[in-house]
Amino acid sequence: QVQLVESGGGSVQAGGSLRLSCAASGYPYTIACLGWFRQAPGKEREGVAAIYTAGGPTYYSDSVKGRFTISQDDGMSTLYLQMNSLKPEDTAIYYCAADYRRYGGTWYDPPRYKYWGQGTQVTVSS
């Protein structure tokens, strides 16, 4: 069983930066795909970025491409999301997600992921 705990959320002005972390425990070495999702009030949960372990590719939504960077530490126990040039529309609860399947569906589809963190709030003011 894999547990995920996010941290690093907070409030920032537009144009600022935040770095989110997601600590994985349990059996993180079994994880093949990790993703960041966000959900704003009244909106569906959307995929922000994903990374496949063992040197696999990364993916970004069009809305964050060029501003956000997903990465993972060498021990594969912590996932990061560096968020730069933040905009008010980035305001949401951010979740990290993980799955042990490498070929289990599209990276931005929430049902693709078995494990989820509890979320961390990001608020960007104009």
C-alpha positions as a printed Julia matrix, in Angstrom:
126×3 Matrix{Float64}:
   0.0    0.0     0.0
   1.39   3.39   -1.03
   0.63   6.53    0.96
   1.01  10.02   -0.5
   1.26  13.25    1.48
   1.37  16.64   -0.26
   2.9   19.81    1.15
   4.05  23.21   -0.03
   0.76  24.84   -0.84
  -0.06  28.37    0.21
  -1.01  31.83   -0.94
   1.01  33.81   -3.44
   0.54  36.81   -5.69
   0.25  36.46   -9.43
   3.64  36.01  -11.01
   5.03  34.27   -7.97
   6.27  30.72   -7.48
   5.56  27.73   -5.27
   7.01  24.26   -5.07
   4.74  21.4    -4.1
   6.09  18.17   -2.67
   4.5   14.75   -2.42
   6.12  12.26   -0.08
   5.49   8.63   -0.91
   5.71   5.82    1.62
   4.79   2.18    1.6
   6.28   0.65   -1.55
   7.18   3.65   -3.73
   9.62   1.61   -5.81
   6.63  -0.21   -7.32
   5.21   3.02   -8.72
   5.46   3.49  -12.5
   3.45   6.66  -13.04
   3.01   9.76  -10.87
   0.84  12.74  -11.55
  -0.31  16.09  -10.23
  -3.95  17.04  -10.5
  -5.92  20.07   -9.39
  -9.52  20.84   -8.66
 -11.01  24.3    -8.41
 -14.4   24.92   -6.79
 -17.22  23.82   -9.08
 -14.85  22.27  -11.6
 -13.77  18.77  -12.41
 -10.41  17.43  -11.33
  -7.9   18.01  -14.12
  -4.5   16.6   -14.88
  -1.66  19.09  -14.57
   1.46  17.01  -15.12
   2.72  13.45  -14.99
   6.01  11.62  -14.94
   6.85   8.01  -15.67
   9.56   6.55  -13.48
  12.87   5.03  -14.58
  13.64   7.79  -17.02
  10.23   7.83  -18.63
   8.56  10.82  -20.27
   6.85  13.79  -18.65
   3.57  15.33  -19.7
   1.94  18.7   -19.08
  -1.43  20.2   -19.69
  -1.46  23.08  -22.17
  -2.48  25.48  -19.42
   0.73  24.96  -17.42
   3.26  24.01  -20.09
   6.33  26.21  -19.84
   5.45  27.38  -16.32
   5.32  24.17  -14.25
   7.94  21.44  -13.94
   7.34  17.97  -12.55
  10.28  16.05  -11.12
  11.15  13.21   -8.79
  14.05  12.71   -6.43
  16.66  10.03   -7.11
  15.24   7.79   -4.39
  11.85   7.98   -6.07
  10.24   8.76   -2.74
   9.32  12.39   -3.34
   7.5   13.99   -6.23
   7.75  17.72   -6.89
   5.85  20.32   -8.85
   7.69  23.59   -9.38
   5.16  26.25  -10.28
   6.38  29.54  -11.72
   4.57  32.56  -13.16
   1.47  31.62  -11.24
  -1.88  33.0   -12.36
  -5.15  33.45  -10.45
  -6.64  30.65  -12.57
  -4.09  28.25  -11.03
  -5.98  28.54   -7.74
  -7.14  25.06   -6.74
  -6.53  22.13   -4.45
  -3.58  20.21   -5.84
  -3.37  16.44   -5.5
  -0.62  14.0    -6.25
  -1.51  10.58   -7.56
   0.35   7.36   -8.27
  -0.15   4.02   -9.95
   1.97   0.91  -10.36
   0.85   0.35  -13.97
   2.99   1.83  -16.69
   0.42   1.25  -19.42
  -2.85   1.74  -17.62
  -4.46   4.62  -19.49
  -3.91   8.26  -20.31
  -1.88  10.33  -17.87
  -4.52  13.01  -17.32
  -7.39  10.62  -16.57
  -8.03  10.44  -12.78
  -9.36   6.83  -12.78
  -5.97   5.8   -14.16
  -4.46   6.32  -10.7
  -4.93   4.01   -7.73
  -3.34   6.1    -4.97
  -4.13   9.7    -4.04
  -2.94  12.22   -1.51
  -5.2   14.41    0.57
  -4.47  17.59   -1.39
  -2.89  20.96   -0.66
  -4.46  24.36   -1.32
  -2.84  26.8    -3.71
  -4.28  30.31   -3.87
  -3.03  32.91   -6.34
  -4.22  36.47   -5.92
  -4.19  39.12   -8.6
